[in-house]
Amino acid sequence: MKDFCMIKRLGPGKRLSQASIHGNTVYLAGQVPDEYSGDVKTQTKQVLDKIDALLKEAGTDKNNILSATVWLPNINDRDAMNTVWDAWVPDVGPARACVESKLADPAIKVEIAVIAAIP
């Protein structure tokens, strides 16, 4: 008999779920701000707050993030985004990629997806 783990979905929808849990790992969908107004710092804070809430719902927190991917439509916003990111992450940050990419709406200045362990 094949061993398998059930997949639990958080915030499920037809197109995507906000998070998927498999075993002791949670995979968050790319998170964008709820309000598209504001600069990249404001939007990054909103996104990180959403990530905190989803991680809590999954039974973990930012201290258990294994990997993060950050998308910026303007890579020149990296330093401003990093100011907010650096204040948010624990003493040792997770593996991370930060890339320039066109996002779904031109008003979105940052999107972040994370993978985290569930202790």
PDB file of C-alpha atoms in Angstrom:
ATOM      1  CA  MET A   1       0.000   0.000   0.000  1.00  0.00           C
ATOM      2  CA  LYS A   2       1.278   3.447  -0.929  1.00  0.00           C
ATOM      3  CA  ASP A   3       1.957   5.945   1.885  1.00  0.00           C
ATOM      4  CA  PHE A   4       0.558   9.395   1.280  1.00  0.00           C
ATOM      5  CA  CYS A   5      -0.365  12.531   3.135  1.00  0.00           C
ATOM      6  CA  MET A   6      -3.572  14.402   2.676  1.00  0.00           C
ATOM      7  CA  ILE A   7      -3.329  17.910   1.265  1.00  0.00           C
ATOM      8  CA  LYS A   8      -5.085  20.629   3.250  1.00  0.00           C
ATOM      9  CA  ARG A   9      -6.020  23.874   1.481  1.00  0.00           C
ATOM     10  CA  LEU A  10      -6.371  27.275   3.164  1.00  0.00           C
ATOM     11  CA  GLY A  11      -8.510  29.894   1.449  1.00  0.00           C
ATOM     12  CA  PRO A  12      -9.462  27.515  -1.349  1.00  0.00           C
ATOM     13  CA  GLY A  13     -10.920  28.797  -4.576  1.00  0.00           C
ATOM     14  CA  LYS A  14     -11.505  27.541  -8.081  1.00  0.00           C
ATOM     15  CA  ARG A  15      -8.345  29.127  -9.495  1.00  0.00           C
ATOM     16  CA  LEU A  16      -6.050  28.878  -6.464  1.00  0.00           C
ATOM     17  CA  SER A  17      -5.766  28.339  -2.741  1.00  0.00           C
ATOM     18  CA  GLN A  18      -4.001  30.864  -0.548  1.00  0.00           C
ATOM     19  CA  ALA A  19      -1.956  28.014   0.932  1.00  0.00           C
ATOM     20  CA  SER A  20      -1.505  24.266   0.621  1.00  0.00           C
ATOM     21  CA  ILE A  21      -0.279  22.078   3.465  1.00  0.00           C
ATOM     22  CA  HIS A  22       1.357  18.729   2.757  1.00  0.00           C
ATOM     23  CA  GLY A  23       2.926  16.880   5.643  1.00  0.00           C
ATOM     24  CA  ASN A  24       4.846  19.383   7.748  1.00  0.00           C
ATOM     25  CA  THR A  25       5.253  21.957   4.987  1.00  0.00           C
ATOM     26  CA  VAL A  26       3.029  24.871   3.986  1.00  0.00           C
ATOM     27  CA  TYR A  27       3.258  26.470   0.556  1.00  0.00           C
ATOM     28  CA  LEU A  28       1.797  29.968   0.295  1.00  0.00           C
ATOM     29  CA  ALA A  29       0.519  31.383  -2.969  1.00  0.00           C
ATOM     30  CA  GLY A  30       2.061  34.661  -4.043  1.00  0.00           C
ATOM     31  CA  GLN A  31       0.638  37.337  -1.759  1.00  0.00           C
ATOM     32  CA  VAL A  32      -0.092  40.871  -2.955  1.00  0.00           C
ATOM     33  CA  PRO A  33      -1.399  43.849  -0.980  1.00  0.00           C
ATOM     34  CA  ASP A  34      -5.146  44.304  -0.525  1.00  0.00           C
ATOM     35  CA  GLU A  35      -4.744  48.008  -1.292  1.00  0.00           C
ATOM     36  CA  TYR A  36      -2.724  48.818  -4.394  1.00  0.00           C
ATOM     37  CA  SER A  37      -2.190  52.440  -3.391  1.00  0.00           C
ATOM     38  CA  GLY A  38       0.932  53.357  -1.475  1.00  0.00           C
ATOM     39  CA  ASP A  39       4.613  52.930  -2.083  1.00  0.00           C
ATOM     40  CA  VAL A  40       6.536  49.667  -2.095  1.00  0.00           C
ATOM     41  CA  LYS A  41       7.222  49.896   1.660  1.00  0.00           C
ATOM     42  CA  THR A  42       3.518  50.227   2.455  1.00  0.00           C
ATOM     43  CA  GLN A  43       2.621  47.386   0.108  1.00  0.00           C
ATOM     44  CA  THR A  44       5.411  45.153   1.461  1.00  0.00           C
ATOM     45  CA  LYS A  45       4.132  45.668   5.032  1.00  0.00           C
ATOM     46  CA  GLN A  46       0.623  44.669   3.914  1.00  0.00           C
ATOM     47  CA  VAL A  47       1.935  41.560   2.160  1.00  0.00           C
ATOM     48  CA  LEU A  48       4.031  40.487   5.164  1.00  0.00           C
ATOM     49  CA  ASP A  49       1.003  40.942   7.450  1.00  0.00           C
ATOM     50  CA  LYS A  50      -0.984  38.629   5.148  1.00  0.00           C
ATOM     51  CA  ILE A  51       1.858  36.096   5.211  1.00  0.00           C
ATOM     52  CA  ASP A  52       1.943  36.230   9.030  1.00  0.00           C
ATOM     53  CA  ALA A  53      -1.810  35.537   9.154  1.00  0.00           C
ATOM     54  CA  LEU A  54      -1.642  32.612   6.716  1.00  0.00           C
ATOM     55  CA  LEU A  55       1.339  31.079   8.503  1.00  0.00           C
ATOM     56  CA  LYS A  56      -0.513  31.348  11.826  1.00  0.00           C
ATOM     57  CA  GLU A  57      -3.565  29.661  10.304  1.00  0.00           C
ATOM     58  CA  ALA A  58      -1.268  26.869   9.085  1.00  0.00           C
ATOM     59  CA  GLY A  59       0.199  26.407  12.581  1.00  0.00           C
ATOM     60  CA  THR A  60       3.592  28.020  12.022  1.00  0.00           C
ATOM     61  CA  ASP A  61       5.240  31.428  11.812  1.00  0.00           C
ATOM     62  CA  LYS A  62       7.935  33.417  10.012  1.00  0.00           C
ATOM     63  CA  ASN A  63      10.685  31.795  12.106  1.00  0.00           C
ATOM     64  CA  ASN A  64      10.033  28.575  10.170  1.00  0.00           C
ATOM     65  CA  ILE A  65      10.169  29.992   6.637  1.00  0.00           C
ATOM     66  CA  LEU A  66      12.396  27.821   4.461  1.00  0.00           C
ATOM     67  CA  SER A  67      12.257  29.810   1.240  1.00  0.00           C
ATOM     68  CA  ALA A  68      10.807  33.061  -0.098  1.00  0.00           C
ATOM     69  CA  THR A  69      10.400  34.451  -3.588  1.00  0.00           C
ATOM     70  CA  VAL A  70       9.898  38.195  -4.034  1.00  0.00           C
ATOM     71  CA  TRP A  71       8.710  39.710  -7.309  1.00  0.00           C
ATOM     72  CA  LEU A  72       9.126  43.427  -7.985  1.00  0.00           C
ATOM     73  CA  PRO A  73       7.964  45.102 -11.201  1.00  0.00           C
ATOM     74  CA  ASN A  74      10.747  47.647 -10.663  1.00  0.00           C
ATOM     75  CA  ILE A  75      13.991  46.181  -9.280  1.00  0.00           C
ATOM     76  CA  ASN A  76      14.986  49.701  -8.233  1.00  0.00           C
ATOM     77  CA  ASP A  77      12.434  49.261  -5.402  1.00  0.00           C
ATOM     78  CA  ARG A  78      14.539  46.444  -3.929  1.00  0.00           C
ATOM     79  CA  ASP A  79      16.261  48.590  -1.276  1.00  0.00           C
ATOM     80  CA  ALA A  80      12.957  50.054  -0.049  1.00  0.00           C
ATOM     81  CA  MET A  81      11.341  46.595   0.051  1.00  0.00           C
ATOM     82  CA  ASN A  82      14.400  45.196   1.857  1.00  0.00           C
ATOM     83  CA  THR A  83      14.067  47.850   4.576  1.00  0.00           C
ATOM     84  CA  VAL A  84      10.651  46.432   5.501  1.00  0.00           C
ATOM     85  CA  TRP A  85      11.717  42.807   4.902  1.00  0.00           C
ATOM     86  CA  ASP A  86      14.820  43.136   7.107  1.00  0.00           C
ATOM     87  CA  ALA A  87      12.750  44.536   9.993  1.00  0.00           C
ATOM     88  CA  TRP A  88      10.329  41.619   9.641  1.00  0.00           C
ATOM     89  CA  VAL A  89      12.562  38.547   9.292  1.00  0.00           C
ATOM     90  CA  PRO A  90      14.202  36.880  12.276  1.00  0.00           C
ATOM     91  CA  ASP A  91      17.964  37.167  12.881  1.00  0.00           C
ATOM     92  CA  VAL A  92      18.716  34.614  10.172  1.00  0.00           C
ATOM     93  CA  GLY A  93      16.662  35.001   7.009  1.00  0.00           C
ATOM     94  CA  PRO A  94      15.436  32.124   4.846  1.00  0.00           C
ATOM     95  CA  ALA A  95      16.698  31.231   1.394  1.00  0.00           C
ATOM     96  CA  ARG A  96      15.316  33.958  -0.872  1.00  0.00           C
ATOM     97  CA  ALA A  97      15.144  35.063  -4.475  1.00  0.00           C
ATOM     98  CA  CYS A  98      14.206  38.602  -5.511  1.00  0.00           C
ATOM     99  CA  VAL A  99      13.456  39.122  -9.182  1.00  0.00           C
ATOM    100  CA  GLU A 100      12.059  41.802 -11.460  1.00  0.00           C
ATOM    101  CA  SER A 101       8.823  40.742 -13.138  1.00  0.00           C
ATOM    102  CA  LYS A 102       5.670  42.249 -14.577  1.00  0.00           C
ATOM    103  CA  LEU A 103       2.828  41.615 -12.096  1.00  0.00           C
ATOM    104  CA  ALA A 104      -0.912  41.074 -12.644  1.00  0.00           C
ATOM    105  CA  ASP A 105      -1.808  44.748 -12.118  1.00  0.00           C
ATOM    106  CA  PRO A 106       0.533  47.680 -12.810  1.00  0.00           C
ATOM    107  CA  ALA A 107      -0.378  49.206  -9.417  1.00  0.00           C
ATOM    108  CA  ILE A 108       1.023  46.183  -7.528  1.00  0.00           C
ATOM    109  CA  LYS A 109       4.564  46.954  -6.409  1.00  0.00           C
ATOM    110  CA  VAL A 110       5.447  43.649  -4.695  1.00  0.00           C
ATOM    111  CA  GLU A 111       4.378  40.002  -4.548  1.00  0.00           C
ATOM    112  CA  ILE A 112       5.857  37.455  -2.130  1.00  0.00           C
ATOM    113  CA  ALA A 113       5.445  33.671  -1.858  1.00  0.00           C
ATOM    114  CA  VAL A 114       6.919  31.558   0.941  1.00  0.00           C
ATOM    115  CA  ILE A 115       7.377  27.921   1.874  1.00  0.00           C
ATOM    116  CA  ALA A 116       7.544  27.148   5.594  1.00  0.00           C
ATOM    117  CA  ALA A 117       7.995  24.187   7.898  1.00  0.00           C
ATOM    118  CA  ILE A 118       5.245  23.377  10.383  1.00  0.00           C
ATOM    119  CA  PRO A 119       6.825  22.321  13.692  1.00  0.00           C
TER     120      PRO A 119
END
